[in-house]
Short mmCIF file of C-alpha atoms in Angstrom, two decimals:
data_model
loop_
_atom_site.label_atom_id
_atom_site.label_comp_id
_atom_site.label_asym_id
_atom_site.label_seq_id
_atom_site.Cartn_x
_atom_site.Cartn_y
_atom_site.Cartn_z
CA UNK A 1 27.27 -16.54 -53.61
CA UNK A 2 26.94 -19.68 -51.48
CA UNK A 3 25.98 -19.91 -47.74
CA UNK A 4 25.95 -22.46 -44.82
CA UNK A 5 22.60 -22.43 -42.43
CA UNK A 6 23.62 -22.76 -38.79
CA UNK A 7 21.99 -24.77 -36.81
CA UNK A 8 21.64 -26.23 -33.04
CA UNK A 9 20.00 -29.28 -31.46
CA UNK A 10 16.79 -28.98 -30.07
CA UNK A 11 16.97 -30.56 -26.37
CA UNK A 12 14.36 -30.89 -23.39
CA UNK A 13 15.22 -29.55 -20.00
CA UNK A 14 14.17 -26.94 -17.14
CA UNK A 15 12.93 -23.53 -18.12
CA UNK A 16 12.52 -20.56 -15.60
CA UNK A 17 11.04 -17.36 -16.74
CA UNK A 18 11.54 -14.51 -14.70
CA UNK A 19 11.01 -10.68 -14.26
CA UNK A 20 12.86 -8.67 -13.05
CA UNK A 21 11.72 -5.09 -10.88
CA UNK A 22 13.54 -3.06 -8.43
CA UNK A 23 12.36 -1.26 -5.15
CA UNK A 24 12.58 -0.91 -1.27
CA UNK A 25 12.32 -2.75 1.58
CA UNK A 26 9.71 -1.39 3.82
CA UNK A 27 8.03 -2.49 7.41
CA UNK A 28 4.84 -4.50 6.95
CA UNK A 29 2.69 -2.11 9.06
CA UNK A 30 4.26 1.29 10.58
CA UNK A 31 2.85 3.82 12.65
CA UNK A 32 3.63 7.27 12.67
CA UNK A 33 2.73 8.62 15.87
CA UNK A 34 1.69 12.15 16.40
CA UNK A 35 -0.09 14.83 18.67
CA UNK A 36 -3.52 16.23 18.51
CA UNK A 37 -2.28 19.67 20.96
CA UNK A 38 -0.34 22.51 20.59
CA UNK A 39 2.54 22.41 23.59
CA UNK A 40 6.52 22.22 24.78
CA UNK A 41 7.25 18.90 25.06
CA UNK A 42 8.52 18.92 28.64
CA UNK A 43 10.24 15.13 27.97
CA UNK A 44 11.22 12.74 25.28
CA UNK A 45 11.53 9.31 26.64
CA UNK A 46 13.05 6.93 24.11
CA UNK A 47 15.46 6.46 21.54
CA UNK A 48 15.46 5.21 17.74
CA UNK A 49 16.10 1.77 17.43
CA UNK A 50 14.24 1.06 20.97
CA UNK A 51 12.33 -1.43 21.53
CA UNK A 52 8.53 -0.08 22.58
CA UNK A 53 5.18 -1.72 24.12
CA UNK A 54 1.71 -1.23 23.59
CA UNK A 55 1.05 2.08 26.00
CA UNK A 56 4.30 2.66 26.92
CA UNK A 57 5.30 6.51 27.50
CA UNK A 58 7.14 8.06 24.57
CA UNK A 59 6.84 11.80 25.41
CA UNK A 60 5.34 14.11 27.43
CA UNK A 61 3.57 17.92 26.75
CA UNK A 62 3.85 20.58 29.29
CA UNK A 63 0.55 20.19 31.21
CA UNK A 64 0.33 23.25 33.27
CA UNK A 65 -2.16 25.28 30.95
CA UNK A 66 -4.09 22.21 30.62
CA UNK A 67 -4.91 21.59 34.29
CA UNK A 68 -5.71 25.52 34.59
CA UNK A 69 -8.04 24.68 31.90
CA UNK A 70 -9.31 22.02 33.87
CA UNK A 71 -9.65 23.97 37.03
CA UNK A 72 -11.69 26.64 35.43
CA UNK A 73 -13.92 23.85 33.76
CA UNK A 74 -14.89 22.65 37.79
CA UNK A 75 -16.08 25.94 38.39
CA UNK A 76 -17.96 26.56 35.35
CA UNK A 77 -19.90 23.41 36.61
CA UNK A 78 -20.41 24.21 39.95
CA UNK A 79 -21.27 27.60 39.03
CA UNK A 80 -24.00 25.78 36.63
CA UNK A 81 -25.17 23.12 39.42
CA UNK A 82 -25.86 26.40 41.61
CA UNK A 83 -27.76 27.88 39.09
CA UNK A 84 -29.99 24.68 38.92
CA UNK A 85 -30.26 24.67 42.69
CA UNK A 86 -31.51 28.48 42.62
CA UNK A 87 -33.78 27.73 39.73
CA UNK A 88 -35.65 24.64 41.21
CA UNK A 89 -35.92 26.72 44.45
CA UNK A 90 -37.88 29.39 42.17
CA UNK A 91 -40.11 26.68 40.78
CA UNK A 92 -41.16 25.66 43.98
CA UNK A 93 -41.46 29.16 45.24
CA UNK A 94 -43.71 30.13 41.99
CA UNK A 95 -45.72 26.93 42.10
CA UNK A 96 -46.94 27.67 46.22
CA UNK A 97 -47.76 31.38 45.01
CA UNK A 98 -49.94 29.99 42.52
CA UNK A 99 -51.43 27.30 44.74
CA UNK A 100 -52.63 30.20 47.26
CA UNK A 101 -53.93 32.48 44.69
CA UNK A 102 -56.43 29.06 43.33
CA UNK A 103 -57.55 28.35 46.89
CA UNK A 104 -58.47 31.96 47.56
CA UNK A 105 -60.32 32.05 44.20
CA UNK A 106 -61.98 28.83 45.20
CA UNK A 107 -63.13 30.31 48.81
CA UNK A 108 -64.06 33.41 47.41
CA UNK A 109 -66.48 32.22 44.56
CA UNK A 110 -64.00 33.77 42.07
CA UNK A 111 -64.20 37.13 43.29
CA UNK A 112 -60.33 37.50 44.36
CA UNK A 113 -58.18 37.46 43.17
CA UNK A 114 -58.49 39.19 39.67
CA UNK A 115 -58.01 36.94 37.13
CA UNK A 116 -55.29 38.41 35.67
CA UNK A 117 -53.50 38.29 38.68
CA UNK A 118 -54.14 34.29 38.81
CA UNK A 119 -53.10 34.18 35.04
CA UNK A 120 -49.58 36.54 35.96
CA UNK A 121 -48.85 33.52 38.41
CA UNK A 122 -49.72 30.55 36.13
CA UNK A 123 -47.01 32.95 33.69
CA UNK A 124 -44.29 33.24 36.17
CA UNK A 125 -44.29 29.27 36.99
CA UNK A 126 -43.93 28.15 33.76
CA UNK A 127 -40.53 30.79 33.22
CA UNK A 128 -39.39 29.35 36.08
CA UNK A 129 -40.09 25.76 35.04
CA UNK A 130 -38.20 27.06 31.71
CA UNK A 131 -35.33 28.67 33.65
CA UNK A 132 -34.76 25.50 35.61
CA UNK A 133 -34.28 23.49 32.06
CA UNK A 134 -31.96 26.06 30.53
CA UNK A 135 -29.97 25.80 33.70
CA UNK A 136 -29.86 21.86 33.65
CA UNK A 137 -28.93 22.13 30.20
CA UNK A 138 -26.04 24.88 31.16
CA UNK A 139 -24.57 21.75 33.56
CA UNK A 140 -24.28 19.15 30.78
CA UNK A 141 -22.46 21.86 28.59
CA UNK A 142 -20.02 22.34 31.57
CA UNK A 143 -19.51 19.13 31.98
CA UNK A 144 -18.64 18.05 28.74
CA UNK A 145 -16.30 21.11 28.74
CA UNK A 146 -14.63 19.70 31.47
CA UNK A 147 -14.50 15.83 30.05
CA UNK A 148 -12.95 17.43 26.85
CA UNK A 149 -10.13 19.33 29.02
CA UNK A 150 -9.28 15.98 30.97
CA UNK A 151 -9.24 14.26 27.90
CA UNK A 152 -6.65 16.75 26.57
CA UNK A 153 -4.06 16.43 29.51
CA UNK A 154 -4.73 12.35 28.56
CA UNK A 155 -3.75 13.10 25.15
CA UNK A 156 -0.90 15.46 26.67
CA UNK A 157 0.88 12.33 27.34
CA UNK A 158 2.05 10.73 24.08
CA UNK A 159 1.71 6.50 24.13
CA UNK A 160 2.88 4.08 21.71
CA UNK A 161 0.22 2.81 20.23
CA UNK A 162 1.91 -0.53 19.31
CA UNK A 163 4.15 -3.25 20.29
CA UNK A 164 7.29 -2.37 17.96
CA UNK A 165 10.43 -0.73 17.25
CA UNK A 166 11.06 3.62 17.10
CA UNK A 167 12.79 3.56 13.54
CA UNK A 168 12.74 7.58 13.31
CA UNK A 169 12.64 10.41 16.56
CA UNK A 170 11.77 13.93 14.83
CA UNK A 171 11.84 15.72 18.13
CA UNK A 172 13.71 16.99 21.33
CA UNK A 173 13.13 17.95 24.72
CA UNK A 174 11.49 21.56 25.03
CA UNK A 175 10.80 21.72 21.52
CA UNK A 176 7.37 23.14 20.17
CA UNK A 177 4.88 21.13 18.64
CA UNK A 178 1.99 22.82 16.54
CA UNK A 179 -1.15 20.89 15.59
CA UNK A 180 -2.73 22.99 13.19
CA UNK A 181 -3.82 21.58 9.92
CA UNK A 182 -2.26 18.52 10.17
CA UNK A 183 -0.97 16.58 12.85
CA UNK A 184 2.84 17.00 13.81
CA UNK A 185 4.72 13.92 13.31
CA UNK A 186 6.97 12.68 16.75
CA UNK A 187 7.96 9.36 16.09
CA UNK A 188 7.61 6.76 13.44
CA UNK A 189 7.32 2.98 14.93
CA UNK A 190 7.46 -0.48 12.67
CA UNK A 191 5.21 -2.74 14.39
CA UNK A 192 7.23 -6.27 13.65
CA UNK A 193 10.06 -5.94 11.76
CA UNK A 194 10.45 -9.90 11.38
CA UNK A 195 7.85 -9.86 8.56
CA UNK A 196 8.61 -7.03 6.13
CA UNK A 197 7.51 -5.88 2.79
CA UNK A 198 9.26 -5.35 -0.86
CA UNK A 199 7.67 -2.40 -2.95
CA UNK A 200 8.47 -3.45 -6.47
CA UNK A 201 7.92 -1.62 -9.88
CA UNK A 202 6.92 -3.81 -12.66
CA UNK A 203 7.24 -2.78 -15.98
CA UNK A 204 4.15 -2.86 -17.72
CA UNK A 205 5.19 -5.12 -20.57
CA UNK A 206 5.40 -7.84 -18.00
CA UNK A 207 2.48 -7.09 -15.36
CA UNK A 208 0.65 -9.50 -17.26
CA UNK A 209 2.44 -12.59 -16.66
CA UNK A 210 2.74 -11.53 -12.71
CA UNK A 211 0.29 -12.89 -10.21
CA UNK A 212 -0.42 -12.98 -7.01
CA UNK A 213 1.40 -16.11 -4.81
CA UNK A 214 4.30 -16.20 -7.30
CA UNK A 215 7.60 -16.60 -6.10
CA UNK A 216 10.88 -14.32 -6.50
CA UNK A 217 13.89 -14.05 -5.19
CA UNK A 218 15.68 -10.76 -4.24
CA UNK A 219 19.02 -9.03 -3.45
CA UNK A 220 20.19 -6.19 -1.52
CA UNK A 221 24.02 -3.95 -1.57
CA UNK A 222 24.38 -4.62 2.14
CA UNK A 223 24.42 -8.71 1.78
CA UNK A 224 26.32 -9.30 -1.64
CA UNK A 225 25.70 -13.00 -2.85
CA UNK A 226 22.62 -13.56 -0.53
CA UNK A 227 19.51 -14.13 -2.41
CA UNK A 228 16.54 -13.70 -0.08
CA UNK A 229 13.01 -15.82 -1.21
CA UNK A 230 10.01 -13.81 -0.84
CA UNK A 231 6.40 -14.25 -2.48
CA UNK A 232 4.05 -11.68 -4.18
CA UNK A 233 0.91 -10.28 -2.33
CA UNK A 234 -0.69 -7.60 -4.37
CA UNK A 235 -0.59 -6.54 -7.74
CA UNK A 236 -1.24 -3.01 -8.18
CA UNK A 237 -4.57 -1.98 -10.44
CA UNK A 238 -3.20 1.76 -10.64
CA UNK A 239 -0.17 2.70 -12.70
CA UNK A 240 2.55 4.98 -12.06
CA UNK A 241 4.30 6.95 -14.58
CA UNK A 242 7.97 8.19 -14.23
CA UNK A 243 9.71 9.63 -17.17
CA UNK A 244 7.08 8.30 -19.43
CA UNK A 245 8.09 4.89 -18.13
CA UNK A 246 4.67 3.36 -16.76
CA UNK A 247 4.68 1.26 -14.00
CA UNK A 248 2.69 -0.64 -11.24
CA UNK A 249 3.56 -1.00 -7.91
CA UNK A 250 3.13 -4.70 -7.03
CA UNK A 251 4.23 -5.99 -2.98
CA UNK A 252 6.13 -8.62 -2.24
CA UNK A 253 5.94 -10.46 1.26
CA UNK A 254 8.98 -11.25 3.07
CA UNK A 255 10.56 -13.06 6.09
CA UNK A 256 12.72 -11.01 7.93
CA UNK A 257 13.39 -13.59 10.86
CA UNK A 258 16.99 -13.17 11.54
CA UNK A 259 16.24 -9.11 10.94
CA UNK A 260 18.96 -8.72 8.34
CA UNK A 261 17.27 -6.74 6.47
CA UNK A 262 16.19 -2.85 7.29
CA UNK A 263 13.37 -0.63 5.91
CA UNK A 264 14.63 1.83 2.87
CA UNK A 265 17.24 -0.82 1.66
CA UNK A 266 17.18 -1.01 -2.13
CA UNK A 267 16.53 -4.47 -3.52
CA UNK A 268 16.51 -5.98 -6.83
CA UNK A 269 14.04 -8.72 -7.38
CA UNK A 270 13.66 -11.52 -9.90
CA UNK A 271 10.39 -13.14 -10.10
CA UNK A 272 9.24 -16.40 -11.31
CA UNK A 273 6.44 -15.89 -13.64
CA UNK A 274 6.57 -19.52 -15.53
CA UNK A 275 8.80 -22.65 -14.45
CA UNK A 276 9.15 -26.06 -16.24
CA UNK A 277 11.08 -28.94 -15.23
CA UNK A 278 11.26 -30.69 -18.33
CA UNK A 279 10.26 -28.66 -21.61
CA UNK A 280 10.75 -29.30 -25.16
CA UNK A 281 13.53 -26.13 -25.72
CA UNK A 282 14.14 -24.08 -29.18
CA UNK A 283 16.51 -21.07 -29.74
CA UNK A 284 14.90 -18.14 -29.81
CA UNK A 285 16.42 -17.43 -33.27
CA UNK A 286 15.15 -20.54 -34.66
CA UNK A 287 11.77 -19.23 -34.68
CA UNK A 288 12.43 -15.53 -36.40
CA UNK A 289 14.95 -17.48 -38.95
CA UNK A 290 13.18 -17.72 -43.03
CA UNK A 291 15.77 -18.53 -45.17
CA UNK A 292 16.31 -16.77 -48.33
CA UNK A 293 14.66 -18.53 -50.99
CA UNK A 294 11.65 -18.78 -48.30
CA UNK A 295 11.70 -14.64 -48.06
CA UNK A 296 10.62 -14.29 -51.63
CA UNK A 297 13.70 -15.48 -53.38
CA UNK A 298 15.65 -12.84 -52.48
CA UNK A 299 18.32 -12.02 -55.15
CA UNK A 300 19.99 -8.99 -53.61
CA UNK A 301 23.64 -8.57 -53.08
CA UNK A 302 25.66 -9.50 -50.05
CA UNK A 303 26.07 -5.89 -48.76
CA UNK A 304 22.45 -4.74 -49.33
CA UNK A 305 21.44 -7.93 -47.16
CA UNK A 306 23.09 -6.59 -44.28
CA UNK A 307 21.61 -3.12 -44.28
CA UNK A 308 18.48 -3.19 -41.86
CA UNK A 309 15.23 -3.40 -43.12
CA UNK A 310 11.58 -3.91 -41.37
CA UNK A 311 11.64 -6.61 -39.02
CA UNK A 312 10.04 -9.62 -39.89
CA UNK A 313 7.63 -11.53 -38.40
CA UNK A 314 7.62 -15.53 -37.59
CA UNK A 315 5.41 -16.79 -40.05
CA UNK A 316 2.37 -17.74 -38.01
CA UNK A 317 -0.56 -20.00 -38.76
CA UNK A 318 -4.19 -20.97 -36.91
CA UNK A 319 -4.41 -24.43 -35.58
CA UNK A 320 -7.88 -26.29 -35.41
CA UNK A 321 -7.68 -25.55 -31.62
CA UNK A 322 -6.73 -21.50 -32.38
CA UNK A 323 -3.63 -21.20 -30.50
CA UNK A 324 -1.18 -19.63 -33.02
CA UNK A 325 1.68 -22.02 -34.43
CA UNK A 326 4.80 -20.80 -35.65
CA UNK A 327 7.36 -22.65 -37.98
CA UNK A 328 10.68 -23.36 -37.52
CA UNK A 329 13.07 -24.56 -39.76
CA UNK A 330 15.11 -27.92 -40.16
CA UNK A 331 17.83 -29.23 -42.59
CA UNK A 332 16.72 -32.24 -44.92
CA UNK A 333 19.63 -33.59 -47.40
CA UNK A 334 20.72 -29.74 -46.97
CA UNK A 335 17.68 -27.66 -47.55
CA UNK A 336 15.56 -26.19 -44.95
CA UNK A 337 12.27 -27.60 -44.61
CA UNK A 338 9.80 -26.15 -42.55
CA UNK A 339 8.41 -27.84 -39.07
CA UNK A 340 4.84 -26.29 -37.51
CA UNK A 341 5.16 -25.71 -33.99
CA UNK A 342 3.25 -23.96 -31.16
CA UNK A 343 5.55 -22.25 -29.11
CA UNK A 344 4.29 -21.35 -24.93
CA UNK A 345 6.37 -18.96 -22.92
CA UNK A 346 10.24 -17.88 -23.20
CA UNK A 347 13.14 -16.87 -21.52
CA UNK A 348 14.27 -14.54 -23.85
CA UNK A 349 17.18 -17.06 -25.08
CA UNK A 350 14.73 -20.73 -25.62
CA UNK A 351 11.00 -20.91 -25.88
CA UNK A 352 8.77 -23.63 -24.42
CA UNK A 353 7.23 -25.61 -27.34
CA UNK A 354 3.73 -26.94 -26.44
CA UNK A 355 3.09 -28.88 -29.54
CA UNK A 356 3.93 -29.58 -32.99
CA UNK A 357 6.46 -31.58 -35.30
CA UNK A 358 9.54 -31.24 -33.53
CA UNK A 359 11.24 -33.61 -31.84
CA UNK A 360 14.24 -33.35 -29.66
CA UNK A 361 17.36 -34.15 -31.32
CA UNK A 362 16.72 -32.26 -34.39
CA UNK A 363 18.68 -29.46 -36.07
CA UNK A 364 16.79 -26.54 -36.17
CA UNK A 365 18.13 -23.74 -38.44
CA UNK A 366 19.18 -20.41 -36.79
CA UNK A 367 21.28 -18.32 -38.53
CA UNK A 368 22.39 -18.55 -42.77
CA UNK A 369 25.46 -17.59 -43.30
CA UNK A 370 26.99 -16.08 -46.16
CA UNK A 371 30.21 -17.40 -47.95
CA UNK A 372 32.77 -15.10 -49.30
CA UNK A 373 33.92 -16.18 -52.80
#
């Protein structure tokens, strides 16, 4: 049976490459701000949505146990100073006993005292000496008990540790907190929510092509039509697997000036992986065409040709440079004739071609079609 080959012109122009990953919108840097004691909150102060400085009140604990605590701690060290008071005073008291008993012994020749009365005295000023250390050290131990306790009722009263915005409030007025093994969670802050950041997963079959300071675009339910421009930041070295689907987490930097965006939107992003503003273009199809006779002279029926078989693949030579050219196929007083090319990157519908025989304005084959007797 006879056949036509289809073909279409091959044309320069623009080509954009692109990739496309979804994920959410999330604040640059966020805060989530907690507390290190155990307590009633006695008050709450602000609202989500408010606008918070840098040391600004957001809550307060119940303090009353805390300044007990505090209370006892000033005795403890006054307790301790007396001690050190009472134990220098029995220094000095052991150190003139001992002074006596060596000027006796030095009147007397030695005779009196006994010398293991003079050796008893030398004993007791050096426990003293010893008791008056222990009890210095007993005052620094207070005191640092009592620094830690008026650190606590500091850390009783909850500050934002940021200038920013309370995006989430967790708790109420009277409510318990518990710090036990980790720290309970009050509020959650975004520090500047005019600069956020888009959490993208890439796919890994195109992670390759994606770099770091390439530009994308992006679109979210809540603004149909509005594409927003943002650029990537970070590529992520780690993969994440979902339903055997691997994936890498790659951020995107964007300008949230006019704060139309919100954290936890879902956005779809397309990114620009490869742009061209004037490229020699071929179909796609043009470069997995072989025509028939090329295939091995294939003398099959019309029906068997359309049953799938293994896919086959562009027949591919080495240059002199090693880059890998592919052929395409042109029509020559009707019969395809075969063109070398070296094909760069494609859309998916044209590929870039870098170098080779064709020229634009040729008829590159794409398709053969079979005629019906």
């Amino acid at each position: 049976s006879q056949g036509q080959f289809l073909t279409e012109t091959v044309d320069s122009g623009p080509l954009v490459v692109t990739v496309s990953a979804s994920g959410t919108l999330a604040p640059t840097k966020s805060v989530d701000v907690g507390s290190e004691l155990s307590g009633t909150l006695e008050s709450v102060l602000v609202q989500e949505n408010e606008q918070v400085k840098k040391g600004q009140l957001l809550a307060q604990l119940d303090i009353s146990k805390l300044k007990d605590q505090v209370v006892k701690s000033q005795a403890a060290v006054a307790a301790a100073e007396a001690s050190v008071a009472q134990a220098v005073a029995t220094v000095a008291e052991a150190r003139a006993s001992l002074s006596r008993m060596r000027q006796v012994a030095e009147l007397s020749g030695g005779k009196v005292p006994a010398k293991t009365e003079l050796e008893t005295a030398e004993a007791t000023l050096l426990r003293a000496q010893a008791n008056e250390a222990s009890a210095r050290a007993t005052v620094t131990q207070a005191r640092a008990t009592l620094k830690s306790d008026e650190t606590n009722i500091a850390k009783a009263t909850i500050r934002s540790p940021v200038d920013g915005v309370v995006l989430t409030r967790k708790v109420e007025p009277g409510q318990t907190v518990v710090a036990a093994m980790t720290t309970p969670v009050l509020f959650s802050l975004a520090e500047d929510l005019t600069q956020m950041e888009l959490q993208v997963k890439v796919d890994e079959a195109d992670v390759g092509s994606v770099q770091v300071g390439q530009q994308a675009s992006f679109t979210v339910s809540a603004w149909s039509g509005r594409k927003f421009p943002a650029q990537i930041q970070r590529v992520g070295i780690g993969s994440t697997t979902t339903d055997n689907v691997v994936t890498y987490k790659t951020v995107l930097k964007v300008a949230n000036n006019d704060l139309a965006l919100r954290p936890g939107m879902t956005a779809t992003a397309e990114i620009v992986t490869a742009s061209r503003d004037q490229a020699l273009l071929v179909p796609n199809a043009a470069l997995r065409f072989t025509p028939p006779q090329a295939a091995g002279g294939d003398q099959r029926s019309f029906l068997s040709r359309l049953m799938p078989g293994p896919p086959r693949e562009p027949q591919k030579k080495r240059k002199d440079n090693g880059a890998a050219a592919t052929q395409v196929w042109v029509l020559q007083e009707g019969q395809p004739v075969a063109v070398a090319v070296t094909p760069g990157v494609s859309n998916g519908r044209y590929t870039e071609i870098l170098g080779g025989d064709l020229q634009p304005g040729m008829a590159v084959i794409t398709e053969y079609q079979e005629m019906r007797p």
